[in-house]
């Protein structure tokens, strides 16, 4: 594949002016439309902007390669633009943009845009070529320079050891528990590191909206190594027989170059199937257990979020005088969603461990945990809640593995009897007995004690809890500690402990707001690229997206971390002090109408954010020049 197959002189504009990145993108879209590649210019422009919102496409060195797959693309194409004067915008190295390429691919074109992106990024590693392209006298001369470079590179390509030019050097899968920020940040970080190293990389993102850019069998077969950067279980059976590196999404964000370098080493083990539970390395076993847990939590959270929002809306509409049947219906549906969270958690933990046969016993184990079923009278049952569902999920998954191992010793003629009768019955019996006889009685009493403890925690102890949970929300910006604090808030929400959820939410909102405010109030402490992210961070903070501060924390953890933790701790403390309450687990400032004591919540948020901003400025030294 050649760049000049998709780039024509009519789609090249030289030395144009643009006062913003959006204006430059619009010029490129118009060039693409002029080349006859589009069926709907406005729809394609919207798709380009939507892709840009997921993460910047500036690759450094004054170059940006925006791209989009769209149903408005008739046939794939490229457009190119050079800017004079250069455009100052958010770039990795702070250099203004001087040249941009826009890639357009049809919606059903699989990974065509990624192939073009890889070819283009590799070509642009030649800085001398970039300078000559920026100085080209005409669109035709611009295209001729690229054609000459591709022709000169072809003899070198014949001597490469890859089996075919289209083969990927690496392929990767990224995923995080919520399927939002970390999934795509990890993908972008790996792609940027691959471009810097001049290697080919295709990344499949397993996000909240589903799988994007899926790996095909040919992609996997042609890869030298597979990279799995995930904090929850993903499908790995397709990688059996390939060399595979497994890391967390956070590690891929923090140090993508080291992950790629590790994948390039010759001693990377071949994946033989199974997971960390079958490994001798206890670290891998812990990592795998965490992924199974996060798989269950990622499926549970939509029930918590949707149910909580419906309950909050029911309260709001009731205050506005809406008819009671409407508010009663919303409240009933929302609380019904809460009833399902523990069965769903257990079912998907079990499914993550042992696939479909484990789903039923996991679901039933979670249901028994929800009911608190014991052999005693029903009026004495107490739900074992989250901890009971956790035990049920892992027990169901591991029990299915044990039954499958035993079942392999049975004659093949009994295979259908084993899978259709023996395994379901024995697994349900085993998990049911475990929950009813062993797990529910003590954990039910533990949950009852814990609820009583929270109810009796008043004064200083309640304030300390709010401060602690707020601080924990700012500890690792969407990582395990943040998720644990958030889970504490959602579980308290189920028990109508709305003040705890308020402390958790305000604590999670502070970090992006703090760094955004610090950029605005103390600009001499931050680079131009960092200052340009201030509006984005303010919006993410207002929306309760803690991950907005992640890029700052990765660059300067010793200063950003303490500032955000102290600010979030103060916000959580003030929230509880002023008896704020939040009846929904997500929404941020947009839930202000249903939050108990809105002025107090806003005061806690403002105080924590301002303290974090000031501390960050005090810890950072002014930049020179």
XYZ file of C-alpha atoms in Angstrom:
625
model
C 0.000 0.000 0.000
C 1.267 3.486 -0.923
C 0.325 6.865 0.500
C 0.064 8.245 -3.011
C -2.662 5.677 -3.775
C -4.959 7.796 -1.602
C -3.456 11.310 -1.850
C -4.018 13.422 -4.950
C -2.835 16.988 -5.655
C -6.431 18.244 -5.539
C -6.619 17.217 -1.873
C -3.504 19.170 -0.848
C -3.492 22.787 0.367
C -0.252 24.629 1.084
C 0.573 27.552 3.363
C -2.983 28.088 4.584
C -3.942 30.045 7.705
C -6.098 28.659 10.526
C -6.888 30.307 13.860
C -7.819 27.051 15.627
C -7.458 23.291 15.340
C -11.168 23.031 14.483
C -10.703 25.484 11.606
C -7.748 23.471 10.279
C -9.789 20.269 10.465
C -12.609 21.960 8.533
C -10.162 22.906 5.751
C -9.061 19.273 5.520
C -12.669 18.054 5.437
C -13.426 20.462 2.583
C -10.358 19.198 0.704
C -11.607 15.644 1.179
C -15.040 16.597 -0.111
C -13.514 18.352 -3.120
C -11.735 15.126 -3.997
C -15.099 13.314 -4.241
C -14.430 11.008 -1.280
C -17.502 11.960 0.769
C -21.254 11.493 0.504
C -22.097 13.839 3.409
C -19.562 16.517 4.314
C -21.248 17.601 7.557
C -21.628 14.035 8.846
C -17.967 13.301 8.127
C -16.890 16.546 9.822
C -18.869 15.507 12.914
C -17.194 12.072 12.912
C -13.754 13.686 12.661
C -14.500 15.975 15.612
C -15.885 13.023 17.624
C -12.675 11.058 17.033
C -10.611 14.104 18.001
C -12.538 14.352 21.282
C -11.349 10.850 22.242
C -7.744 12.009 22.283
C -5.462 14.360 20.413
C -3.989 13.172 17.109
C -0.917 15.403 17.243
C 2.177 13.189 17.067
C 4.809 15.842 17.760
C 7.356 17.526 15.593
C 4.731 19.913 14.217
C 2.699 17.065 12.684
C -0.883 15.882 13.279
C -2.684 12.944 11.645
C -6.427 13.200 12.392
C -8.488 10.268 11.125
C -12.000 8.862 11.197
C -14.039 5.903 10.020
C -17.401 7.162 8.795
C -20.498 6.042 6.923
C -20.211 9.346 5.043
C -17.014 8.189 3.243
C -17.603 6.928 -0.283
C -14.038 5.709 -0.753
C -10.868 5.989 1.337
C -8.779 9.069 0.891
C -6.135 11.407 2.248
C -5.974 15.186 2.466
C -2.910 17.228 3.399
C -2.472 20.757 4.725
C 0.543 22.895 5.576
C 0.033 25.870 7.889
C 1.660 29.279 7.642
C 1.918 30.647 10.249
C 2.183 27.507 12.384
C -0.826 26.814 14.595
C -0.312 26.829 18.370
C -2.410 24.050 19.951
C -2.140 21.145 22.395
C 0.773 18.993 21.170
C 2.895 16.430 23.060
C 6.096 18.403 22.713
C 4.646 21.918 22.714
C 5.683 22.578 19.087
C 3.034 24.341 16.956
C 1.453 22.451 14.088
C 2.970 22.991 10.657
C 1.539 20.066 8.704
C -1.570 17.876 8.938
C -2.841 14.788 7.134
C -6.496 13.722 7.352
C -7.364 10.040 6.782
C -10.908 9.117 5.739
C -12.022 5.484 5.720
C -15.463 3.911 5.140
C -17.230 2.607 8.243
C -16.893 -1.009 7.052
C -13.221 -0.766 6.066
C -11.937 -2.726 9.109
C -8.403 -1.479 9.843
C -7.681 0.396 6.604
C -7.309 3.755 8.371
C -4.876 2.205 10.866
C -2.770 0.786 8.019
C -2.637 4.191 6.346
C -1.860 5.805 9.708
C 1.025 3.394 10.311
C 2.445 3.927 6.810
C 2.158 7.682 7.100
C 3.625 7.844 10.608
C 6.572 5.695 9.516
C 7.166 7.896 6.475
C 7.038 11.061 8.555
C 9.837 9.818 10.830
C 12.117 11.265 8.143
C 12.481 14.856 9.403
C 14.208 15.961 6.224
C 11.230 14.771 4.178
C 8.873 16.705 6.477
C 10.837 19.912 5.939
C 10.800 19.432 2.176
C 7.052 18.775 2.206
C 6.395 21.937 4.231
C 8.466 23.886 1.740
C 6.856 22.324 -1.371
C 5.975 24.918 -4.041
C 2.811 23.206 -5.332
C 0.404 20.369 -4.438
C 1.851 18.323 -7.290
C 5.374 18.795 -5.961
C 4.107 17.762 -2.503
C 2.729 14.473 -3.859
C 5.832 13.880 -5.976
C 8.072 14.145 -2.906
C 6.069 11.436 -1.144
C 6.077 9.221 -4.234
C 9.854 9.564 -4.561
C 10.386 8.649 -0.909
C 8.122 5.594 -1.178
C 9.933 4.469 -4.320
C 13.292 4.838 -2.568
C 12.042 2.820 0.424
C 10.735 -0.115 -1.630
C 14.136 -1.802 -2.215
C 14.778 -1.657 1.548
C 11.394 -3.208 2.248
C 12.239 -6.250 0.145
C 14.986 -7.135 2.602
C 12.805 -6.906 5.700
C 12.195 -10.116 7.584
C 8.441 -9.621 7.851
C 6.470 -12.285 6.004
C 4.398 -9.669 4.187
C 4.376 -5.845 4.106
C 0.850 -5.664 5.552
C 1.686 -7.758 8.642
C 1.613 -5.996 11.991
C 4.705 -6.179 14.122
C 2.587 -6.045 17.269
C -1.110 -6.191 18.003
C -2.654 -5.115 21.295
C -5.888 -5.185 23.274
C -6.687 -2.498 25.843
C -9.494 -2.587 28.440
C -10.321 -1.101 31.832
C -13.126 -1.809 34.318
C -15.365 1.058 33.202
C -14.346 0.888 29.528
C -13.779 4.644 29.411
C -10.675 6.748 29.920
C -7.960 4.170 30.664
C -8.989 1.947 27.727
C -8.392 4.694 25.177
C -5.496 6.388 26.954
C -3.614 3.070 26.903
C -4.361 2.601 23.203
C -3.181 6.109 22.334
C -0.015 5.741 24.424
C 0.924 2.438 22.772
C 0.241 3.796 19.288
C 2.371 6.877 19.948
C 5.235 4.748 21.298
C 5.001 2.479 18.250
C 5.167 5.482 15.931
C 8.219 6.786 17.772
C 9.918 3.411 17.286
C 8.856 3.028 13.662
C 7.076 -0.284 14.295
C 3.642 -1.406 13.210
C 0.914 -1.704 15.816
C -2.808 -2.363 15.704
C -4.811 -1.794 18.889
C -8.223 -3.248 19.689
C -10.091 -1.232 22.320
C -12.604 -3.124 24.453
C -14.554 -0.190 25.834
C -17.952 0.609 27.282
C -19.406 1.059 23.791
C -18.093 -2.342 22.654
C -15.045 -3.542 20.766
C -13.535 -1.081 18.305
C -10.946 -1.848 15.636
C -11.180 -5.625 16.305
C -8.192 -7.859 15.627
C -8.748 -10.244 12.722
C -7.278 -13.765 12.509
C -4.812 -12.464 9.905
C -3.713 -9.643 12.245
C -3.033 -12.132 15.027
C -1.334 -14.672 12.764
C 1.023 -12.029 11.349
C 1.975 -10.463 14.676
C 5.352 -11.066 16.257
C 3.893 -10.522 19.732
C 0.537 -9.829 21.382
C 0.178 -7.089 24.016
C -2.747 -7.361 26.447
C -3.026 -4.111 28.432
C -6.127 -4.754 30.498
C -7.451 -4.344 34.026
C -10.257 -6.838 33.494
C -10.613 -10.148 31.712
C -10.600 -10.051 27.896
C -10.785 -12.821 25.334
C -7.332 -14.411 25.001
C -8.169 -17.866 23.609
C -7.488 -16.502 20.111
C -3.870 -15.801 21.136
C -2.912 -19.387 21.979
C 0.396 -20.261 20.350
C 1.552 -16.615 20.062
C 4.113 -14.774 22.179
C 2.140 -12.592 24.600
C 2.907 -9.804 27.090
C 0.267 -9.078 29.714
C 0.285 -5.756 31.615
C -2.241 -3.436 33.228
C -3.800 -0.587 31.261
C -2.203 1.815 33.704
C 1.265 0.418 33.022
C 0.697 0.894 29.292
C -0.251 4.523 29.917
C 2.646 5.210 32.272
C 5.436 3.579 30.261
C 4.277 2.409 26.809
C 7.803 2.355 25.428
C 8.933 -0.167 28.033
C 5.914 -2.358 27.214
C 6.819 -2.360 23.510
C 10.480 -3.013 24.282
C 9.468 -5.952 26.443
C 7.285 -7.309 23.626
C 10.267 -7.133 21.277
C 12.440 -9.346 23.485
C 13.104 -12.868 22.260
C 12.334 -14.511 25.617
C 8.658 -13.497 25.755
C 6.768 -16.714 26.617
C 4.297 -18.307 24.227
C 0.732 -18.216 25.491
C -0.581 -21.756 25.999
C -4.061 -20.905 27.240
C -5.422 -20.607 30.755
C -4.561 -17.723 33.028
C -2.644 -16.685 36.109
C -4.454 -19.202 38.320
C -2.451 -21.877 36.520
C 0.844 -20.048 36.756
C 3.491 -20.502 39.426
C 4.003 -16.744 39.731
C 1.920 -15.396 42.632
C 2.037 -11.889 41.152
C 0.405 -13.155 37.979
C -2.160 -15.012 40.063
C -3.026 -11.806 41.947
C -3.194 -9.844 38.695
C -5.504 -12.430 37.174
C -7.774 -12.493 40.237
C -8.007 -8.703 40.053
C -9.006 -8.892 36.387
C -11.771 -11.387 37.127
C -13.015 -9.117 39.928
C -12.955 -6.069 37.674
C -14.795 -7.994 34.975
C -17.639 -8.560 37.427
C -17.577 -4.970 38.660
C -17.582 -3.554 35.114
C -20.827 -5.445 34.420
C -22.297 -4.464 37.808
C -21.657 -0.715 37.590
C -24.271 0.050 34.880
C -26.962 -1.358 37.193
C -25.711 0.837 40.052
C -25.409 3.969 37.910
C -28.703 3.570 36.039
C -30.605 2.528 39.151
C -29.185 5.388 41.210
C -29.946 7.983 38.545
C -33.557 6.759 38.249
C -34.008 7.007 42.027
C -32.505 10.515 41.985
C -34.761 11.589 39.107
C -37.772 10.196 40.969
C -36.874 12.414 43.937
C -36.385 15.445 41.677
C -39.652 14.969 39.795
C -41.507 14.424 43.061
C -40.160 17.788 44.307
C -41.354 19.402 41.063
C -44.849 18.015 41.555
C -44.835 15.236 38.956
C -47.686 12.668 39.200
C -46.939 10.057 41.860
C -47.444 7.044 39.507
C -44.565 8.334 37.361
C -42.205 8.937 40.276
C -43.213 5.675 41.954
C -42.500 3.781 38.740
C -39.036 5.334 38.366
C -38.205 4.707 42.023
C -39.388 1.082 41.788
C -37.382 0.373 38.639
C -34.286 2.017 40.091
C -34.458 -0.022 43.287
C -35.071 -3.191 41.251
C -31.779 -2.508 39.449
C -30.055 -2.364 42.845
C -31.460 -5.809 43.672
C -29.637 -7.252 40.644
C -26.176 -5.876 41.322
C -24.938 -8.778 43.452
C -26.207 -11.585 41.169
C -24.674 -9.784 38.169
C -21.365 -9.272 39.988
C -21.061 -12.934 40.952
C -22.248 -14.212 37.551
C -19.675 -12.279 35.551
C -16.796 -13.029 37.909
C -17.615 -16.709 37.438
C -18.052 -16.271 33.686
C -14.681 -14.531 33.465
C -13.005 -17.495 35.208
C -14.696 -20.456 33.512
C -16.853 -19.135 30.678
C -20.532 -19.956 30.105
C -20.885 -23.087 32.323
C -20.010 -20.949 35.360
C -22.585 -18.230 34.643
C -25.599 -20.037 36.137
C -24.020 -21.116 39.454
C -22.403 -17.682 39.772
C -25.739 -15.950 39.191
C -27.481 -18.181 41.704
C -24.699 -17.712 44.250
C -25.039 -13.927 43.922
C -28.816 -14.216 44.261
C -28.429 -16.271 47.458
C -25.986 -13.630 48.733
C -28.524 -10.903 47.936
C -31.249 -12.743 49.871
C -28.925 -13.824 52.674
C -30.419 -17.319 52.468
C -29.641 -19.691 55.338
C -31.323 -22.814 56.717
C -32.891 -20.667 59.451
C -36.250 -18.836 59.305
C -36.563 -16.367 56.422
C -37.230 -13.448 58.759
C -33.710 -13.921 60.145
C -31.964 -13.796 56.773
C -29.466 -10.945 56.332
C -27.892 -10.230 52.936
C -24.190 -11.046 52.731
C -24.067 -8.374 50.009
C -20.942 -7.540 48.074
C -18.616 -9.842 50.002
C -20.960 -12.803 49.685
C -21.349 -12.195 45.950
C -17.572 -11.975 45.645
C -17.142 -15.369 47.281
C -19.946 -16.844 45.170
C -18.409 -15.648 41.895
C -14.938 -16.999 42.537
C -16.295 -20.216 44.051
C -18.534 -20.888 41.043
C -15.747 -20.248 38.539
C -13.217 -22.440 40.331
C -15.767 -25.189 40.992
C -16.552 -25.408 37.278
C -12.830 -25.785 36.576
C -12.638 -28.607 39.090
C -15.688 -30.363 37.622
C -14.292 -30.008 34.098
C -10.982 -31.520 35.215
C -12.767 -34.471 36.842
C -15.112 -34.817 33.879
C -12.269 -35.348 31.441
C -11.717 -38.745 33.060
C -15.247 -39.901 32.152
C -15.911 -41.863 28.929
C -16.570 -39.708 25.872
C -20.022 -41.291 25.533
C -21.057 -39.458 28.711
C -19.941 -36.018 27.473
C -23.459 -34.741 26.845
C -24.678 -36.061 30.179
C -21.741 -34.382 31.910
C -22.153 -30.962 30.277
C -25.942 -30.925 30.145
C -26.787 -32.448 33.525
C -23.966 -33.296 35.906
C -21.989 -30.050 35.708
C -25.005 -27.682 36.142
C -26.537 -29.711 38.969
C -23.306 -30.322 40.886
C -22.112 -26.733 40.491
C -25.426 -25.307 41.720
C -25.458 -27.761 44.613
C -21.880 -26.914 45.570
C -22.267 -23.137 45.366
C -25.680 -23.247 47.025
C -24.394 -25.304 49.954
C -21.392 -23.005 50.335
C -23.538 -19.872 50.448
C -26.392 -21.194 52.614
C -24.318 -23.133 55.147
C -20.952 -21.363 55.321
C -20.863 -17.884 53.733
C -24.186 -16.160 54.373
C -24.488 -16.663 58.162
C -21.239 -14.937 59.206
C -21.113 -12.396 56.364
C -24.748 -11.472 56.899
C -23.996 -10.650 60.530
C -20.850 -8.800 59.435
C -22.872 -6.622 57.043
C -25.432 -5.963 59.767
C -22.647 -4.925 62.142
C -21.089 -2.728 59.450
C -24.388 -0.943 58.724
C -24.922 -0.378 62.438
C -21.369 0.949 62.705
C -21.940 3.422 59.861
C -25.210 4.511 61.424
C -23.529 5.126 64.775
C -20.504 6.895 63.281
C -21.166 10.539 63.985
C -19.085 13.579 64.762
C -15.350 13.169 64.312
C -15.422 9.560 63.125
C -17.925 10.350 60.363
C -15.886 13.368 59.310
C -12.709 11.260 59.254
C -14.447 8.695 57.043
C -15.521 11.406 54.598
C -11.998 12.837 54.455
C -10.468 9.393 53.996
C -12.808 8.391 51.152
C -12.334 11.760 49.436
C -8.548 11.398 49.636
C -8.636 7.823 48.336
C -10.587 8.966 45.262
C -7.575 11.120 44.324
C -4.922 8.496 45.004
C -4.564 6.742 41.644
C -7.005 8.477 39.271
C -9.280 5.606 38.303
C -6.945 2.837 39.495
C -7.655 0.101 42.069
C -7.664 2.402 45.127
C -9.969 4.885 43.418
C -12.282 2.028 42.387
C -12.314 0.649 45.946
C -13.345 4.036 47.355
C -15.992 4.449 44.657
C -17.318 0.970 45.361
C -17.575 1.873 49.046
C -19.726 4.841 48.099
C -22.013 2.808 45.843
C -22.463 0.095 48.483
C -23.306 2.775 51.040
C -25.776 4.171 48.521
C -27.581 0.832 48.474
C -27.978 1.233 52.253
C -29.238 4.838 51.861
C -25.981 6.284 53.265
C -26.152 9.249 50.876
C -23.558 11.361 52.707
C -20.835 8.782 52.017
C -21.622 8.807 48.307
C -21.473 12.612 48.343
C -18.002 12.523 49.932
C -16.830 10.011 47.339
C -18.207 12.031 44.436
C -16.832 15.383 45.551
C -13.445 13.757 46.241
C -13.349 12.327 42.721
C -14.271 15.670 41.144
C -11.471 17.658 42.787
C -8.302 16.379 40.972
C -9.186 17.521 37.413
C -10.669 20.756 38.776
C -7.544 21.396 40.860
C -5.101 20.984 37.975
C -7.352 22.990 35.657
C -7.639 25.858 38.148
C -3.908 25.763 38.846
C -3.184 26.097 35.120
C -5.458 29.157 34.952
C -4.385 30.837 38.197
C -0.642 30.061 38.023
C 0.212 29.808 34.303
C 3.960 30.249 34.862
C 4.088 26.777 36.470
C 2.851 24.940 33.376
C 3.829 24.477 29.746
C 1.614 25.933 26.993
C 0.378 22.419 26.169
C -0.616 21.836 29.796
C -2.379 25.194 30.044
C -4.450 24.440 26.963
C -5.935 21.398 28.702
C -7.424 23.547 31.488
C -10.952 23.848 29.979
C -11.009 20.119 29.284
C -9.990 19.300 32.859
C -12.563 21.671 34.319
C -15.290 19.961 32.292
C -14.090 16.477 33.258
C -13.952 17.451 36.923
C -17.468 18.848 36.790
C -18.585 15.567 35.206
C -16.934 13.398 37.926
C -14.246 11.987 35.603
C -11.228 11.748 37.913
C -9.005 10.449 35.104
C -8.759 13.986 33.721
C -5.802 14.615 36.046
C -4.018 11.415 35.051
C -1.703 12.929 32.428
C -0.488 15.548 34.947
C 0.026 12.898 37.632
C 2.044 10.666 35.313
C 4.368 13.532 34.387
C 4.817 14.852 37.936
C 3.456 12.376 40.519
C 5.390 13.714 43.528
C 3.729 17.132 43.257
C 0.355 16.459 41.648
C -0.431 13.472 43.893
C -0.143 15.150 47.328
C -1.885 18.328 46.148
C -4.888 16.426 44.786
C -5.093 14.028 47.742
C -5.134 16.863 50.302
C -7.668 18.852 48.273
C -9.956 15.846 47.840
C -9.642 14.962 51.532
C -10.755 18.478 52.484
C -13.692 18.301 50.072
C -14.842 14.966 51.517
C -14.500 16.316 55.061
C -16.542 19.464 54.322
C -19.175 17.484 52.454
C -19.884 15.284 55.478
C -19.572 18.257 57.872
C -22.375 20.060 56.005
C -24.555 16.935 55.812
C -24.493 16.782 52.004
C -26.050 13.735 50.395
C -26.004 12.315 46.874
C -28.654 9.727 45.865
C -26.942 8.724 42.593
C -23.456 7.305 41.942
C -22.557 9.412 38.899
C -23.232 12.731 37.219
C -21.094 15.223 39.113
C -22.291 18.813 39.058
C -25.175 17.854 36.779
C -26.862 16.146 39.754
C -26.856 19.344 41.819
C -30.669 19.579 41.704
C -31.076 16.302 43.623
C -28.107 16.635 45.986
C -28.961 17.290 49.624
C -27.647 20.734 50.666
C -26.435 21.913 47.208
C -24.709 25.083 48.548
C -22.730 22.997 51.007
C -21.698 20.548 48.286
C -20.556 23.384 45.997
C -18.653 24.986 48.876
C -16.859 21.693 49.644
C -16.045 21.244 45.954
C -14.735 24.815 45.581
C -12.642 24.670 48.766
C -11.038 21.319 47.904
C -10.334 22.330 44.301
C -8.842 25.690 45.253
C -6.667 24.147 47.966
C -5.409 21.515 45.511
C -4.666 24.212 42.910
C -2.736 26.388 45.365
C -0.748 23.457 46.788
C 0.170 22.312 43.278
C 1.421 25.801 42.443
C 3.463 25.950 45.660
C 5.045 22.552 45.003
C 5.916 23.317 41.372
C 8.635 25.792 40.497
C 8.026 28.495 37.875
C 9.213 27.476 34.431
C 12.222 29.273 33.030
C 11.762 31.574 30.103
